[in-house]
Amino acid sequence: MTQFNNLQGKIALVTGSSRGGGRGIALALGEAGATVYVTGRSTRAQSTRADVPGTIEDTADEVTKRGGQGIAVRCDHTLDEDVKALYEQIKREQDTLDIVVNNAWGGYEDYEDVDFQAPFWEQPMTRWDKMFGAGLRAQMVSSRYAMSTFWLEQKTGLLINTGVYPDIGGDNPVNVFYDTVKRAVANMSRTMSLNLKANGLDITALALAPGWMRTEAVLHHYGLQPDDLDFLKVEALQATESIEYIGRAVVALASDPHVHLKAGQLLEAGTLAEEYSFTDIDGRRVPPFRA
């Protein structure tokens, strides 16, 4: 996959990893040998979606099958007490934490209720609240607990905030709410990095953008099963990447002893694939996504 792929002994947390990119990141970290805490609200006892597969237990089991250790913890990342309990559990069980990937996102819930491309005055404010509450705010809360529970003492760690696209918005934003929160993720990651540097902490914070991923929901929309190679027969999906492509980017970053040189940057999975010489699971090297 890449020259940097041995994460044996590393402890990682991937938020929002029952499905989608979070699942792909957890699986890739497991394949590299890491212990991965898998969090989200979808459990085998109660899933948040009936139309697509995916639970935290499913992801954790697959992490273990791939050579790592998967640990499922139900956590609603909009509830600070849940996040606090999560970090306290990792502290009790591991006493260290090396990698945090903040991937939880609630901005696509009730996607069909109102046209996603409608002007801002027609967008429901509940969509704004979910994008910021279960997205941007959840990333900040998780980051703060990573600092207070582990990294202020450890003085080392890797923090990755996902989900932001470099070309978002422009002259024709798809969705004003979406454009605003995604730009905020990049800015938050940059300014986090400045805070860390100013306080002499050897902790790397950065933002990472996937391309257009073939998530379970995307494949369901086209009548396909997860990782069904028939996607190549669908013209609209030929430029897409698997959910594990961003996972391989995370593994490359986490394994790179010089990752601190990327602090504060907004990186892209497709660009990192070139730099670190990895491919997607189907052997393709998918270029950076552009809307």
Short mmCIF file of C-alpha atoms in Angstrom, two decimals:
data_model
loop_
_atom_site.label_atom_id
_atom_site.label_comp_id
_atom_site.label_asym_id
_atom_site.label_seq_id
_atom_site.Cartn_x
_atom_site.Cartn_y
_atom_site.Cartn_z
CA MET A 1 0.00 0.00 0.00
CA THR A 2 2.68 2.47 1.02
CA GLN A 3 6.17 2.42 2.42
CA PHE A 4 4.69 3.71 5.69
CA ASN A 5 2.23 1.12 6.93
CA ASN A 6 3.31 -0.39 10.25
CA LEU A 7 1.17 0.96 13.07
CA GLN A 8 1.57 -1.96 15.47
CA GLY A 9 1.16 -0.72 19.04
CA LYS A 10 -0.53 2.53 18.02
CA ILE A 11 -3.87 3.50 19.56
CA ALA A 12 -6.34 5.32 17.32
CA LEU A 13 -9.81 6.79 17.64
CA VAL A 14 -12.01 7.21 14.57
CA THR A 15 -15.27 9.00 15.27
CA GLY A 16 -18.33 8.32 13.13
CA SER A 17 -16.99 5.02 11.82
CA SER A 18 -19.98 2.72 11.51
CA ARG A 19 -20.24 3.56 7.80
CA GLY A 20 -18.71 5.67 5.06
CA GLY A 21 -15.29 7.24 5.21
CA GLY A 22 -14.97 6.65 8.94
CA ARG A 23 -15.39 2.92 8.40
CA GLY A 24 -12.81 2.98 5.62
CA ILE A 25 -10.32 4.82 7.84
CA ALA A 26 -10.82 2.37 10.71
CA LEU A 27 -10.33 -0.62 8.40
CA ALA A 28 -7.13 0.76 6.91
CA LEU A 29 -5.72 1.52 10.36
CA GLY A 30 -6.60 -2.02 11.46
CA GLU A 31 -4.88 -3.46 8.41
CA ALA A 32 -1.76 -1.53 9.46
CA GLY A 33 -1.94 -3.17 12.90
CA ALA A 34 -3.39 -0.38 15.04
CA THR A 35 -5.85 -0.70 17.90
CA VAL A 36 -8.86 1.31 16.75
CA TYR A 37 -11.71 2.70 18.83
CA VAL A 38 -14.75 2.74 16.55
CA THR A 39 -17.51 5.14 17.55
CA GLY A 40 -20.94 6.16 16.34
CA ARG A 41 -24.61 5.80 17.13
CA SER A 42 -25.43 2.77 14.95
CA THR A 43 -25.22 -0.49 16.87
CA ARG A 44 -26.49 -3.97 16.13
CA ALA A 45 -29.14 -3.40 18.76
CA GLN A 46 -30.26 -0.09 17.24
CA SER A 47 -29.10 1.35 13.93
CA THR A 48 -29.74 4.93 12.89
CA ARG A 49 -30.54 3.83 9.32
CA ALA A 50 -32.61 0.95 8.00
CA ASP A 51 -31.78 1.45 4.32
CA VAL A 52 -28.02 0.85 4.41
CA PRO A 53 -25.78 -1.55 6.39
CA GLY A 54 -23.20 -0.60 8.97
CA THR A 55 -22.75 -0.61 12.73
CA ILE A 56 -19.84 0.12 15.05
CA GLU A 57 -19.62 -3.58 15.93
CA ASP A 58 -19.41 -4.55 12.24
CA THR A 59 -16.54 -2.14 11.72
CA ALA A 60 -14.71 -3.18 14.89
CA ASP A 61 -14.97 -6.86 13.96
CA GLU A 62 -13.54 -6.19 10.52
CA VAL A 63 -10.69 -4.13 12.01
CA THR A 64 -9.76 -7.17 14.11
CA LYS A 65 -10.03 -9.55 11.15
CA ARG A 66 -7.56 -7.40 9.26
CA GLY A 67 -4.89 -7.68 11.93
CA GLY A 68 -5.60 -4.79 14.27
CA GLN A 69 -7.84 -4.65 17.32
CA GLY A 70 -11.25 -3.09 16.90
CA ILE A 71 -13.11 -1.75 19.93
CA ALA A 72 -16.67 -0.53 19.42
CA VAL A 73 -17.99 2.22 21.71
CA ARG A 74 -21.41 3.75 21.20
CA CYS A 75 -21.05 7.52 21.33
CA ASP A 76 -23.34 10.34 20.29
CA HIS A 77 -20.79 13.01 19.42
CA THR A 78 -23.35 15.77 19.87
CA LEU A 79 -23.45 14.95 23.59
CA ASP A 80 -20.42 16.21 25.50
CA GLU A 81 -20.97 13.70 28.32
CA ASP A 82 -20.77 10.82 25.80
CA VAL A 83 -17.50 12.15 24.43
CA LYS A 84 -16.06 12.63 27.91
CA ALA A 85 -16.98 9.05 28.84
CA LEU A 86 -15.40 7.79 25.61
CA TYR A 87 -12.06 9.44 26.33
CA GLU A 88 -12.14 8.28 29.95
CA GLN A 89 -12.67 4.70 28.73
CA ILE A 90 -9.68 4.93 26.37
CA LYS A 91 -7.61 6.36 29.23
CA ARG A 92 -8.55 3.46 31.54
CA GLU A 93 -7.97 0.80 28.93
CA GLN A 94 -4.89 2.13 27.10
CA ASP A 95 -3.45 5.07 29.07
CA THR A 96 -2.28 6.53 25.75
CA LEU A 97 -3.71 7.76 22.46
CA ASP A 98 -1.69 8.34 19.31
CA ILE A 99 -4.17 9.20 16.55
CA VAL A 100 -7.55 10.92 16.52
CA VAL A 101 -9.54 11.13 13.30
CA ASN A 102 -12.57 13.38 13.78
CA ASN A 103 -14.98 12.10 11.17
CA ALA A 104 -18.44 12.23 12.78
CA TRP A 105 -20.95 14.07 10.60
CA GLY A 106 -24.69 14.51 10.73
CA GLY A 107 -25.19 16.91 7.84
CA TYR A 108 -26.80 14.44 5.47
CA GLU A 109 -29.59 13.33 7.77
CA ASP A 110 -33.05 13.95 6.29
CA TYR A 111 -31.28 14.65 3.00
CA GLU A 112 -34.43 14.12 0.94
CA ASP A 113 -36.66 16.45 2.99
CA VAL A 114 -35.60 19.61 1.14
CA ASP A 115 -33.56 19.92 -2.06
CA PHE A 116 -29.91 20.04 -0.99
CA GLN A 117 -29.18 22.64 -3.69
CA ALA A 118 -32.02 24.98 -2.73
CA PRO A 119 -31.05 28.60 -1.84
CA PHE A 120 -30.24 29.34 1.78
CA TRP A 121 -33.64 30.89 2.55
CA GLU A 122 -35.31 27.58 1.67
CA GLN A 123 -32.90 25.39 3.61
CA PRO A 124 -34.22 24.17 6.99
CA MET A 125 -32.24 25.48 9.94
CA THR A 126 -32.23 21.94 11.35
CA ARG A 127 -29.79 21.13 8.52
CA TRP A 128 -27.49 23.97 9.66
CA ASP A 129 -27.72 22.74 13.26
CA LYS A 130 -26.82 19.16 12.31
CA MET A 131 -23.90 20.21 10.10
CA PHE A 132 -22.42 22.34 12.84
CA GLY A 133 -23.51 20.30 15.87
CA ALA A 134 -22.71 16.80 14.63
CA GLY A 135 -19.90 18.04 12.40
CA LEU A 136 -17.79 21.06 13.27
CA ARG A 137 -18.70 21.28 16.96
CA ALA A 138 -18.25 17.54 17.42
CA GLN A 139 -14.74 17.83 15.98
CA MET A 140 -13.87 20.61 18.40
CA VAL A 141 -15.26 18.80 21.44
CA SER A 142 -13.37 15.62 20.56
CA SER A 143 -10.17 17.60 20.00
CA ARG A 144 -10.47 19.34 23.37
CA TYR A 145 -10.87 16.02 25.20
CA ALA A 146 -7.91 14.57 23.28
CA MET A 147 -5.82 17.46 24.56
CA SER A 148 -7.00 17.44 28.19
CA THR A 149 -7.11 13.65 28.62
CA PHE A 150 -3.93 12.72 26.78
CA TRP A 151 -1.89 15.15 24.77
CA LEU A 152 -1.16 17.99 27.17
CA GLU A 153 0.72 15.37 29.17
CA GLN A 154 1.99 13.22 26.28
CA LYS A 155 2.94 16.28 24.22
CA THR A 156 2.65 14.23 21.04
CA GLY A 157 -0.20 13.07 18.82
CA LEU A 158 -1.82 13.29 15.39
CA LEU A 159 -5.19 15.03 14.96
CA ILE A 160 -6.99 14.76 11.60
CA ASN A 161 -10.26 16.54 10.84
CA THR A 162 -11.95 15.07 7.77
CA GLY A 163 -14.65 16.02 5.34
CA VAL A 164 -13.56 19.32 3.82
CA TYR A 165 -13.15 19.83 0.07
CA PRO A 166 -10.52 22.24 -1.31
CA ASP A 167 -12.75 23.51 -4.13
CA ILE A 168 -15.89 23.93 -2.07
CA GLY A 169 -18.08 26.88 -2.93
CA GLY A 170 -16.42 29.00 -5.57
CA ASP A 171 -18.82 31.09 -7.64
CA ASN A 172 -21.63 28.54 -7.42
CA PRO A 173 -21.86 26.86 -4.00
CA VAL A 174 -23.93 23.68 -3.91
CA ASN A 175 -25.29 24.57 -0.49
CA VAL A 176 -24.49 27.70 1.53
CA PHE A 177 -24.73 25.85 4.86
CA TYR A 178 -22.45 23.08 3.59
CA ASP A 179 -19.94 25.50 2.07
CA THR A 180 -19.73 27.46 5.32
CA VAL A 181 -19.12 24.50 7.62
CA LYS A 182 -16.61 22.84 5.30
CA ARG A 183 -14.55 26.00 5.04
CA ALA A 184 -14.71 26.26 8.82
CA VAL A 185 -13.19 22.78 9.23
CA ALA A 186 -10.13 23.83 7.22
CA ASN A 187 -9.76 27.10 9.12
CA MET A 188 -10.25 25.40 12.48
CA SER A 189 -7.53 22.86 11.68
CA ARG A 190 -5.11 25.58 10.60
CA THR A 191 -5.65 27.69 13.69
CA MET A 192 -5.51 24.65 15.98
CA SER A 193 -2.08 24.02 14.52
CA LEU A 194 -1.01 27.58 15.28
CA ASN A 195 -2.17 27.23 18.91
CA LEU A 196 -0.26 23.98 19.29
CA LYS A 197 2.92 25.42 17.83
CA ALA A 198 2.71 28.57 19.96
CA ASN A 199 2.49 26.41 23.08
CA GLY A 200 5.45 24.22 22.16
CA LEU A 201 3.40 21.03 21.70
CA ASP A 202 4.60 18.39 19.25
CA ILE A 203 1.07 17.60 18.13
CA THR A 204 0.14 17.74 14.46
CA ALA A 205 -3.34 18.98 13.53
CA LEU A 206 -4.45 19.01 9.90
CA ALA A 207 -7.50 18.68 7.65
CA LEU A 208 -7.99 15.86 5.16
CA ALA A 209 -10.35 15.85 2.19
CA PRO A 210 -11.62 12.68 0.55
CA GLY A 211 -12.87 12.64 -3.00
CA TRP A 212 -16.31 11.47 -4.02
CA MET A 213 -16.61 8.24 -2.05
CA ARG A 214 -18.73 5.23 -2.87
CA THR A 215 -20.35 5.18 0.53
CA GLU A 216 -23.07 2.72 1.39
CA ALA A 217 -25.66 5.43 0.74
CA VAL A 218 -24.22 6.36 -2.67
CA LEU A 219 -24.13 2.72 -3.78
CA HIS A 220 -27.66 2.17 -2.47
CA HIS A 221 -28.83 5.11 -4.57
CA TYR A 222 -27.48 3.39 -7.69
CA GLY A 223 -28.78 -0.05 -6.70
CA LEU A 224 -25.32 -1.45 -5.93
CA GLN A 225 -23.88 -3.35 -3.00
CA PRO A 226 -20.86 -2.11 -0.97
CA ASP A 227 -17.60 -2.36 -2.94
CA ASP A 228 -19.47 -3.78 -5.94
CA LEU A 229 -17.09 -3.45 -8.90
CA ASP A 230 -20.13 -2.98 -11.15
CA PHE A 231 -19.79 0.70 -10.23
CA LEU A 232 -17.43 1.02 -13.22
CA LYS A 233 -20.43 0.36 -15.47
CA VAL A 234 -22.15 3.46 -14.06
CA GLU A 235 -20.72 6.51 -15.80
CA ALA A 236 -21.52 8.83 -12.90
CA LEU A 237 -19.47 6.65 -10.53
CA GLN A 238 -16.35 6.05 -12.61
CA ALA A 239 -14.46 8.90 -10.93
CA THR A 240 -15.38 7.80 -7.42
CA GLU A 241 -13.14 6.20 -4.82
CA SER A 242 -13.76 3.53 -2.21
CA ILE A 243 -14.21 4.45 1.44
CA GLU A 244 -10.76 2.94 2.11
CA TYR A 245 -8.87 5.38 -0.12
CA ILE A 246 -9.00 8.08 2.55
CA GLY A 247 -8.13 5.38 5.08
CA ARG A 248 -4.91 4.64 3.24
CA ALA A 249 -4.15 8.35 3.27
CA VAL A 250 -4.60 8.41 7.05
CA VAL A 251 -2.30 5.40 7.46
CA ALA A 252 0.37 7.07 5.33
CA LEU A 253 0.18 10.25 7.39
CA ALA A 254 0.17 8.41 10.71
CA SER A 255 3.22 6.38 9.67
CA ASP A 256 5.23 9.30 8.30
CA PRO A 257 7.88 10.48 10.79
CA HIS A 258 7.82 13.88 9.09
CA VAL A 259 4.05 14.41 9.23
CA HIS A 260 4.60 17.49 11.42
CA LEU A 261 5.72 19.30 8.25
CA LYS A 262 2.09 19.11 7.08
CA ALA A 263 0.67 20.73 10.23
CA GLY A 264 -2.22 23.09 9.59
CA GLN A 265 -2.59 22.12 5.95
CA LEU A 266 -5.64 20.99 4.02
CA LEU A 267 -4.60 17.76 2.31
CA GLU A 268 -6.33 15.59 -0.29
CA ALA A 269 -6.45 11.82 -0.47
CA GLY A 270 -5.74 11.85 -4.20
CA THR A 271 -2.65 14.02 -3.81
CA LEU A 272 -1.34 11.94 -0.91
CA ALA A 273 -1.75 8.80 -3.03
CA GLU A 274 0.81 10.23 -5.44
CA GLU A 275 3.15 11.38 -2.68
CA TYR A 276 3.08 8.13 -0.70
CA SER A 277 2.61 5.76 -3.66
CA PHE A 278 -0.58 4.01 -2.61
CA THR A 279 -3.63 3.06 -4.65
CA ASP A 280 -7.28 2.47 -3.98
CA ILE A 281 -8.50 -1.07 -3.23
CA ASP A 282 -9.16 -1.69 -6.94
CA GLY A 283 -5.60 -0.75 -7.89
CA ARG A 284 -6.49 2.67 -9.34
CA ARG A 285 -4.91 5.90 -8.21
CA VAL A 286 -7.87 8.24 -8.14
CA PRO A 287 -6.95 11.92 -8.64
CA PRO A 288 -8.22 14.64 -6.29
CA PHE A 289 -11.95 15.23 -6.58
CA ARG A 290 -13.29 18.38 -8.24
CA ALA A 291 -16.99 19.20 -8.34
#
